[in-house]
Amino acid sequence: MWLEGFLRDRFRRALTKEKVIALQNRIPVLDGRFRGIDQVGLYLHIPFCRQICPYCPYNKELYSSEVAERYTKAVIKEVDIYSESIGSKPITSFYIGGGTPTTMLYSGLDKILDHICKVLNVECDIHMESHPNDLSLGNLDTIISMGVQHLSTGVEALQDKHLKTLNRPYSVEEAKAAVARAVGKGFKCVNVDIMFALPGQTYGEIEQTGRALMEMGVDQVAAYPLFRFPYTRMGATGNGNNHISFDIFKRKKMLSILEAAFYDAGFERTSVWAFTRPGVPKYCSVTVPLYVGLGASGGSYLRDIFYLNTFNVAEYIRALENGRMPIALSLDLSVNMQMAGWLYWRIYETRFEKSDFKARFGKDFDSIYGKYIKPLALLGWLQDDGQQVALSNEGTYWLHMLEDLFSIQYVGRLWGTSQQEPWPEKVVL
Ligand SMILES: C[S@@+](CC[C@H](N)C(=O)[O-])C[C@H]1O[C@@H](n2cnc3c(N)ncnc32)[C@H](O)[C@@H]1O
Ligand code: SF4
């Protein structure tokens, strides 16, 4: 594992010029942060689930209607704090994630959304995550009445034995019926999440999963390899490091089997892990470069700063009840860090225009990153036509593996610490 650490250190220094990246327990001054920003993205975190899955890295606790009601009031207070600074700037991307947002369908989610739409200038569609067990016809009508137009649900596997390993509380038949109900409701996009490279999973099962997904009538599939985060129950029982060493070639073959099924059905790759029916707007998290994260563990990125709310739901509520911002950690971002972050997300999306980089940073893309792009083009990992850079399937996989060197470790440290300590002093990434 020393090689992983060595590579991480080399890449970090080359791309960000930073010896150490550390988030500090410091509440940033938000006054003036929105000046010069012409559009804002919103992320809302719902940190409740009806069960805790053994592999899940996200911030969540078991649902209780009483806590959800108090959480609703706290989020509304947080929205009010931001509404003064955001004013009438358009909200052009809005994502509700979790946890499981559908736990709060009848305990405050409607109030939060009404309030956001009343005090902020929401000009975009709403994208939301859901759990298959929450997708009754009645609940789907409630979801639509709240203004959600793009829905995602975590099916995760299409073999009962794998659902059992993952401790998912439904059968394949029930999950398919839930998806069919959602598809029948006419959302602009229905996305299904699936995980692969599961313990004992075979290529044949992957092939069957890919074909079955395409028969379900969904608009998008997000297929993630199972990552083992050290602080999860599943990570704690594994060797803790196999997020990267776990048979990356087997994983690659599984992804190419899925890709073949999706491409055969006419789907297009829209990010490293997502495949979308052509002509359908892609289901995705916040897309605007600058965004505000609401709720426990909500993260915000405002050009030269990134900050994170406390993960602890009780502390989040307490802070807002006492009129304090619930921010636990923040990181000032140098221009090099901002540019590296920009490149990270463009690689994730698998294609980008160089002119977008110029518009964002006022610098020529090739003068900063040309030296890295040229050898990657020679390897066949990407094509560079001078204006646009587009990753090949091969490049998408291997470049993302490289990104994982950072993201799994960084997420593990940041989220792992934040789930243990409500207000950490410092987190070194
Ligand atoms: C917040 S959950 C989806 C909504 C809902 N809570 C549910 O479980 O159905 C987000 C998605 O992340 C993916 N995910 C969660 N843990 C993962 C892990 N350890 N490795 C890879 N993907 C993971 C799953 O596909 C999951 O559907
Ligand atoms: S996978 Fe979904 S339901 Fe399971 S714990 Fe994570 S957020 Fe909750």
Coordinates of C-alpha atoms and ligand atoms in Angstrom, one line a residue:
M1 CA 0.0 0.0 0.0
W2 CA 3.1 2.3 0.2
L3 CA 2.8 2.7 -3.6
E4 CA -0.7 4.0 -3.2
G5 CA 0.5 6.6 -0.7
F6 CA 3.5 7.5 -2.8
L7 CA 1.3 8.0 -5.9
R8 CA -1.2 10.0 -4.0
D9 CA 1.5 12.3 -2.6
R10 CA 3.1 12.8 -6.0
F11 CA -0.2 13.5 -7.8
R12 CA -1.4 15.9 -5.0
R13 CA 1.9 17.9 -5.2
A14 CA 1.9 18.0 -9.0
L15 CA -1.8 19.1 -9.4
T16 CA -2.4 21.3 -6.3
K17 CA 1.2 22.3 -5.3
E18 CA 0.1 21.6 -1.7
K19 CA 2.2 19.6 0.8
V20 CA -0.8 18.9 3.0
I21 CA -4.5 19.5 2.6
A22 CA -6.3 20.0 5.9
L23 CA -9.8 21.1 6.8
Q24 CA -10.1 23.2 9.9
N25 CA -12.8 23.7 12.5
R26 CA -13.4 27.3 11.5
I27 CA -16.7 29.0 10.5
P28 CA -16.1 31.1 7.4
V29 CA -17.5 34.5 7.0
L30 CA -20.2 34.1 4.4
D31 CA -20.9 37.8 3.8
G32 CA -19.9 38.8 0.3
R33 CA -19.2 35.2 -0.8
F34 CA -22.0 35.2 -3.3
R35 CA -21.0 38.5 -4.8
G36 CA -20.1 37.9 -8.5
I37 CA -21.8 34.5 -8.5
D38 CA -24.6 34.5 -11.1
Q39 CA -26.2 31.1 -10.4
V40 CA -26.2 28.7 -7.4
G41 CA -26.7 24.9 -7.0
L42 CA -28.5 23.5 -4.0
Y43 CA -27.9 20.1 -2.3
L44 CA -30.3 19.0 0.5
H45 CA -29.2 16.1 2.7
I46 CA -31.9 13.9 4.4
P47 CA -29.9 11.9 6.9
F48 CA -32.5 9.2 7.7
C49 CA -33.0 5.6 6.7
R50 CA -35.3 2.8 7.8
Q51 CA -32.3 0.5 8.0
I52 CA -28.5 0.9 8.0
C53 CA -26.9 -1.1 5.1
P54 CA -23.5 -2.6 6.0
Y55 CA -21.6 -1.1 3.0
C56 CA -23.0 2.4 3.1
P57 CA -20.6 5.3 3.6
Y58 CA -23.2 8.1 3.7
N59 CA -24.3 10.1 6.7
K60 CA -27.5 8.7 8.1
E61 CA -29.2 7.5 11.2
L62 CA -32.3 5.4 11.8
Y63 CA -35.5 7.4 11.0
S64 CA -37.7 8.8 13.8
S65 CA -40.6 11.0 12.9
E66 CA -40.0 13.2 16.0
V67 CA -36.4 13.9 15.0
A68 CA -37.5 14.5 11.3
E69 CA -39.9 17.2 12.5
R70 CA -37.2 19.0 14.4
Y71 CA -34.8 18.5 11.5
T72 CA -37.4 20.2 9.2
K73 CA -37.5 23.3 11.4
A74 CA -33.6 23.4 11.5
V75 CA -33.3 23.1 7.7
I76 CA -35.8 25.9 7.2
K77 CA -33.7 28.1 9.6
E78 CA -30.6 27.3 7.5
V79 CA -32.4 28.2 4.3
D80 CA -33.4 31.6 5.9
I81 CA -29.8 32.3 6.8
Y82 CA -28.7 31.7 3.2
S83 CA -31.6 33.5 1.6
E84 CA -30.2 36.8 2.7
S85 CA -26.9 36.2 0.8
I86 CA -28.4 34.4 -2.2
G87 CA -31.2 36.9 -2.7
S88 CA -32.8 36.5 -6.1
K89 CA -29.8 34.7 -7.8
P90 CA -31.3 31.8 -9.8
I91 CA -31.0 28.3 -8.3
T92 CA -30.2 26.3 -11.5
S93 CA -29.6 22.8 -10.0
F94 CA -31.3 21.2 -7.0
Y95 CA -30.6 17.7 -5.7
I96 CA -32.0 15.9 -2.7
G97 CA -29.9 13.1 -1.4
G98 CA -29.4 11.0 1.6
G99 CA -29.7 8.8 3.5
T100 CA -33.2 8.2 2.2
P101 CA -35.1 11.4 1.3
T102 CA -38.4 9.4 0.9
T103 CA -38.4 8.6 4.7
M104 CA -39.5 12.3 5.2
L105 CA -42.3 12.3 2.6
Y106 CA -44.9 12.8 5.4
S107 CA -42.7 14.4 8.1
G108 CA -41.5 17.7 6.7
L109 CA -40.0 17.3 3.3
D110 CA -42.9 19.1 1.7
K111 CA -42.5 22.0 4.2
I112 CA -38.8 22.3 3.4
L113 CA -39.4 22.3 -0.4
D114 CA -42.3 24.8 -0.1
H115 CA -40.1 27.1 2.0
I116 CA -37.1 26.8 -0.4
C117 CA -39.3 27.6 -3.4
K118 CA -40.9 30.5 -1.5
V119 CA -37.7 32.3 -0.4
L120 CA -35.2 31.3 -3.2
N121 CA -35.5 31.8 -6.9
V122 CA -35.6 28.1 -8.0
E123 CA -35.5 28.0 -11.8
C124 CA -34.7 24.3 -12.2
D125 CA -36.1 20.8 -11.9
I126 CA -35.7 18.8 -8.7
H127 CA -33.7 15.5 -8.6
M128 CA -34.3 13.2 -5.7
E129 CA -33.1 9.8 -4.4
S130 CA -35.5 7.2 -3.1
H131 CA -35.7 3.7 -1.6
P132 CA -37.5 1.0 -3.7
N133 CA -39.7 0.1 -0.6
D134 CA -41.0 3.7 -0.5
L135 CA -42.3 3.6 -4.1
S136 CA -46.0 2.8 -3.7
L137 CA -48.3 4.5 -6.1
G138 CA -49.6 6.8 -3.4
N139 CA -46.0 7.8 -2.4
L140 CA -45.1 8.4 -6.0
D141 CA -48.0 10.8 -6.3
T142 CA -46.8 12.6 -3.2
I143 CA -43.3 12.8 -4.7
I144 CA -44.7 14.3 -7.9
S145 CA -46.9 16.7 -6.0
M146 CA -43.7 18.1 -4.2
G147 CA -42.3 19.0 -7.6
V148 CA -39.7 16.2 -8.1
Q149 CA -39.3 15.5 -11.8
H150 CA -36.2 13.3 -11.7
L151 CA -36.2 10.2 -9.5
S152 CA -33.5 7.7 -8.6
T153 CA -33.8 4.5 -6.6
G154 CA -31.3 2.1 -5.2
V155 CA -32.1 -1.3 -6.6
E156 CA -28.5 -2.5 -6.1
A157 CA -28.7 -6.1 -7.5
L158 CA -31.0 -8.2 -9.5
Q159 CA -30.3 -11.6 -7.9
D160 CA -32.0 -12.4 -4.6
K161 CA -28.8 -13.9 -3.1
H162 CA -26.9 -10.7 -3.6
L163 CA -29.7 -8.6 -2.2
K164 CA -29.4 -10.8 0.8
T165 CA -25.6 -10.3 1.1
L166 CA -26.2 -6.5 0.9
N167 CA -29.0 -6.8 3.5
R168 CA -31.5 -5.1 1.2
P169 CA -35.1 -5.5 2.5
Y170 CA -36.8 -6.6 -0.7
S171 CA -36.8 -9.3 -3.4
V172 CA -35.8 -8.8 -7.1
E173 CA -39.5 -9.1 -8.0
E174 CA -40.5 -6.4 -5.5
A175 CA -37.7 -4.1 -6.7
K176 CA -38.8 -4.5 -10.4
A177 CA -42.4 -3.8 -9.5
A178 CA -41.4 -0.6 -7.7
V179 CA -39.3 0.6 -10.7
A180 CA -42.2 -0.3 -13.0
R181 CA -44.5 1.9 -10.9
A182 CA -42.1 4.8 -11.0
V183 CA -41.5 4.4 -14.8
G184 CA -45.3 4.5 -15.3
K185 CA -45.6 7.8 -13.5
G186 CA -44.0 9.8 -16.3
F187 CA -41.0 11.4 -14.5
K188 CA -38.6 13.2 -16.9
C189 CA -35.9 10.7 -15.8
V190 CA -36.0 7.5 -13.7
N191 CA -32.5 6.4 -12.7
V192 CA -31.7 3.0 -11.1
D193 CA -28.6 2.5 -9.0
I194 CA -26.9 -0.9 -9.2
M195 CA -23.7 -2.2 -7.6
F196 CA -21.4 -4.7 -9.1
A197 CA -18.2 -6.6 -8.1
L198 CA -20.3 -8.0 -5.2
P199 CA -18.9 -10.9 -3.2
G200 CA -19.2 -14.1 -5.3
Q201 CA -20.8 -12.3 -8.3
T202 CA -20.2 -14.0 -11.6
Y203 CA -19.8 -12.5 -15.1
G204 CA -23.0 -14.4 -16.1
E205 CA -25.0 -12.7 -13.4
I206 CA -23.6 -9.3 -14.5
E207 CA -24.7 -10.1 -18.1
Q208 CA -28.2 -11.0 -16.9
T209 CA -28.3 -7.8 -14.7
G210 CA -27.4 -5.6 -17.7
R211 CA -30.0 -7.1 -20.0
A212 CA -32.7 -7.1 -17.3
L213 CA -32.1 -3.4 -16.5
M214 CA -32.6 -2.6 -20.2
E215 CA -36.0 -4.4 -20.1
M216 CA -37.2 -2.4 -17.1
G217 CA -37.8 0.7 -19.1
V218 CA -35.6 3.0 -17.0
D219 CA -34.0 6.1 -18.5
Q220 CA -30.7 5.8 -16.8
V221 CA -28.6 3.3 -14.9
A222 CA -25.8 4.2 -12.5
A223 CA -23.6 1.2 -12.0
Y224 CA -21.0 1.5 -9.2
P225 CA -18.5 -1.1 -8.2
L226 CA -18.9 -2.0 -4.5
F227 CA -16.4 0.1 -2.5
R228 CA -15.5 -0.9 1.0
F229 CA -15.1 2.1 3.1
P230 CA -13.0 1.3 6.2
Y231 CA -15.5 2.9 8.6
T232 CA -18.5 0.9 7.4
R233 CA -19.5 -2.5 8.8
M234 CA -18.5 -4.2 5.5
G235 CA -15.2 -2.3 5.3
A236 CA -14.3 -3.2 8.9
T237 CA -14.7 -6.9 8.1
G238 CA -12.7 -6.8 4.8
N239 CA -9.0 -6.0 4.6
G240 CA -9.9 -2.3 4.5
N241 CA -7.7 -1.6 1.5
N242 CA -9.4 -3.6 -1.3
H243 CA -11.2 -0.6 -2.6
I244 CA -8.3 -0.4 -5.0
S245 CA -6.5 -3.7 -5.0
F246 CA -9.8 -5.7 -5.3
D247 CA -9.3 -7.4 -8.6
I248 CA -9.4 -4.2 -10.7
F249 CA -9.3 -6.3 -13.9
K250 CA -12.3 -8.4 -12.9
R251 CA -14.1 -5.2 -12.1
K252 CA -13.2 -3.7 -15.4
K253 CA -14.5 -6.8 -17.2
M254 CA -17.7 -6.6 -15.3
L255 CA -18.1 -2.9 -16.2
S256 CA -17.5 -3.7 -19.9
I257 CA -20.2 -6.4 -19.8
L258 CA -22.6 -3.9 -18.4
E259 CA -21.4 -1.3 -21.0
A260 CA -22.1 -3.7 -23.8
A261 CA -25.7 -4.3 -22.6
F262 CA -26.3 -0.6 -22.2
Y263 CA -24.8 0.4 -25.6
D264 CA -26.7 -2.4 -27.3
A265 CA -29.9 -0.8 -26.0
G266 CA -28.8 2.6 -27.4
F267 CA -27.8 4.1 -24.1
E268 CA -24.9 6.6 -23.9
R269 CA -22.3 7.1 -21.3
T270 CA -23.0 10.3 -19.4
S271 CA -20.5 9.9 -16.6
V272 CA -17.9 7.4 -15.3
W273 CA -20.7 5.2 -13.9
A274 CA -23.9 6.5 -15.6
F275 CA -25.6 5.5 -18.8
T276 CA -28.6 7.4 -20.1
R277 CA -31.2 6.9 -22.8
P278 CA -30.5 9.5 -25.6
G279 CA -32.7 12.6 -25.5
V280 CA -33.4 12.2 -21.8
P281 CA -32.0 14.8 -19.4
K282 CA -29.3 13.1 -17.3
Y283 CA -30.2 12.4 -13.6
C284 CA -27.3 13.8 -11.6
S285 CA -26.2 15.5 -8.5
V286 CA -25.6 19.3 -8.3
T287 CA -24.3 20.4 -11.7
V288 CA -23.6 24.1 -11.2
P289 CA -19.9 24.8 -10.4
L290 CA -20.9 26.7 -7.2
Y291 CA -23.3 25.2 -4.7
V292 CA -24.7 25.3 -1.2
G293 CA -25.2 22.1 0.9
L294 CA -28.1 22.2 3.3
G295 CA -28.7 19.7 6.2
A296 CA -26.4 17.6 8.3
S297 CA -23.2 16.8 6.3
G298 CA -24.2 19.2 3.5
G299 CA -21.1 20.4 1.8
S300 CA -20.8 23.8 0.1
Y301 CA -18.4 24.9 -2.6
L302 CA -18.2 28.7 -3.2
R303 CA -15.3 29.3 -5.6
D304 CA -12.4 29.7 -3.2
I305 CA -13.8 27.8 -0.2
F306 CA -15.2 24.4 0.6
Y307 CA -17.0 23.8 3.9
L308 CA -19.0 21.0 5.5
N309 CA -21.8 21.0 8.0
T310 CA -21.6 18.8 11.1
F311 CA -22.6 15.2 10.4
N312 CA -24.3 14.8 13.7
V313 CA -28.1 15.3 13.3
A314 CA -28.7 16.3 17.0
E315 CA -25.8 18.9 16.9
Y316 CA -27.0 20.2 13.5
I317 CA -30.4 20.8 15.0
R318 CA -29.0 22.3 18.2
A319 CA -26.7 24.7 16.3
L320 CA -29.6 26.1 14.3
E321 CA -32.0 26.2 17.3
N322 CA -29.3 28.4 18.9
G323 CA -29.0 30.7 15.9
R324 CA -25.6 29.3 14.9
M325 CA -24.4 28.1 11.5
P326 CA -23.9 24.3 11.6
I327 CA -20.6 24.4 9.8
A328 CA -18.0 22.1 11.2
L329 CA -15.0 22.2 8.8
S330 CA -13.7 24.4 6.1
L331 CA -10.9 24.6 3.6
D332 CA -9.6 27.6 1.7
L333 CA -9.0 26.6 -1.9
S334 CA -5.9 28.0 -3.8
V335 CA -6.4 28.6 -7.5
N336 CA -4.4 25.4 -8.2
M337 CA -6.8 23.4 -5.9
Q338 CA -9.8 24.9 -7.7
M339 CA -8.3 24.0 -11.1
A340 CA -7.5 20.4 -9.9
G341 CA -11.1 20.1 -8.6
W342 CA -12.5 21.3 -11.9
L343 CA -10.4 18.7 -13.8
Y344 CA -11.5 16.0 -11.4
W345 CA -15.2 16.6 -12.1
R346 CA -14.7 16.9 -15.9
I347 CA -12.9 13.5 -15.9
Y348 CA -15.8 12.1 -14.0
E349 CA -18.2 13.5 -16.7
T350 CA -15.9 11.9 -19.3
R351 CA -15.8 14.9 -21.7
F352 CA -15.2 18.7 -21.5
E353 CA -14.6 21.8 -23.6
K354 CA -11.3 23.6 -23.0
S355 CA -13.1 26.9 -23.4
D356 CA -15.1 26.2 -20.2
F357 CA -11.8 26.1 -18.3
K358 CA -10.8 29.5 -19.9
A359 CA -14.1 31.0 -19.0
R360 CA -13.8 29.8 -15.4
F361 CA -10.1 30.5 -14.7
G362 CA -9.1 32.9 -17.4
K363 CA -6.2 30.6 -18.3
D364 CA -5.5 28.5 -21.4
F365 CA -6.2 24.8 -20.5
D366 CA -3.3 23.5 -22.5
S367 CA -0.8 25.8 -20.8
I368 CA -1.7 24.2 -17.5
Y369 CA -2.7 20.6 -18.3
G370 CA -1.5 20.1 -21.9
K371 CA 1.6 18.2 -20.6
Y372 CA -0.7 15.6 -18.9
I373 CA -3.2 15.4 -21.8
K374 CA -0.7 14.6 -24.6
P375 CA 0.6 11.3 -23.2
L376 CA -2.9 10.2 -22.2
A377 CA -4.0 10.8 -25.8
L378 CA -1.0 8.7 -27.1
L379 CA -2.1 5.9 -24.7
G380 CA -5.6 6.0 -26.3
W381 CA -7.3 7.0 -23.1
L382 CA -8.7 10.2 -24.5
Q383 CA -9.1 12.2 -27.7
D384 CA -8.2 15.8 -27.9
D385 CA -9.5 17.6 -31.0
G386 CA -8.1 21.0 -29.8
Q387 CA -11.4 22.2 -28.5
Q388 CA -12.9 19.2 -26.7
V389 CA -11.3 16.4 -24.6
A390 CA -13.3 13.1 -24.6
L391 CA -12.3 10.0 -22.7
S392 CA -12.4 6.6 -24.3
N393 CA -14.0 3.7 -22.4
E394 CA -10.5 2.5 -21.5
G395 CA -9.4 5.9 -20.4
T396 CA -12.6 6.4 -18.4
Y397 CA -11.9 3.3 -16.4
W398 CA -8.2 3.8 -15.7
L399 CA -8.4 7.6 -15.1
H400 CA -11.2 7.0 -12.7
M401 CA -9.2 4.3 -10.9
L402 CA -6.5 7.0 -10.5
E403 CA -9.1 9.4 -9.1
D404 CA -10.1 6.7 -6.7
L405 CA -6.7 6.9 -5.2
F406 CA -7.7 10.3 -3.9
S407 CA -11.4 10.1 -3.4
I408 CA -11.7 6.9 -1.4
Q409 CA -9.0 8.0 0.9
Y410 CA -10.2 11.6 1.2
V411 CA -13.9 10.6 1.7
G412 CA -12.8 7.9 4.1
R413 CA -10.9 10.3 6.3
L414 CA -13.3 13.2 6.0
W415 CA -16.6 11.3 6.4
G416 CA -15.1 8.7 8.8
T417 CA -13.9 11.4 11.2
S418 CA -17.0 13.5 10.8
Q419 CA -19.3 10.6 11.6
Q420 CA -17.3 10.0 14.8
E421 CA -16.8 13.6 16.0
P422 CA -19.5 16.3 15.5
W423 CA -17.0 19.2 15.5
P424 CA -13.5 17.8 14.6
E425 CA -10.6 20.1 15.3
K426 CA -8.9 19.3 12.0
V427 CA -9.0 16.6 9.3
V428 CA -5.8 16.1 7.2
L429 CA -6.7 14.5 3.9
Ligands
LIG1 C1 -28.0 7.2 -0.8 S1 -28.0 5.7 -1.6 C2 -29.6 5.6 -2.6 C3 -30.9 5.9 -1.9 C4 -31.4 4.9 -0.9 N1 -30.9 5.3 0.4 C5 -31.3 3.5 -1.1 O1 -30.4 2.9 -0.5 O2 -32.0 2.9 -2.0 C6 -27.0 6.1 -3.0 C7 -26.3 5.0 -3.8 O3 -25.0 4.9 -3.6 C8 -24.5 3.6 -3.9 N2 -23.6 3.1 -2.9 C9 -23.8 3.1 -1.5 N3 -22.8 2.6 -0.9 C10 -21.9 2.2 -1.8 C11 -20.7 1.5 -1.8 N4 -20.1 1.2 -0.6 N5 -20.0 1.2 -2.9 C12 -20.6 1.6 -4.1 N6 -21.8 2.2 -4.2 C13 -22.4 2.5 -3.1 C14 -25.7 2.7 -4.0 O4 -25.9 2.3 -5.4 C15 -26.8 3.6 -3.6 O5 -28.0 3.4 -4.3
SF4_2 S1 -27.7 2.4 1.1 FE1 -29.4 3.8 1.3 S2 -30.9 2.8 2.7 FE2 -28.9 1.8 3.0 S3 -28.0 3.0 4.7 FE3 -27.2 3.9 2.8 S4 -28.5 5.6 2.4 FE4 -29.6 4.2 3.9

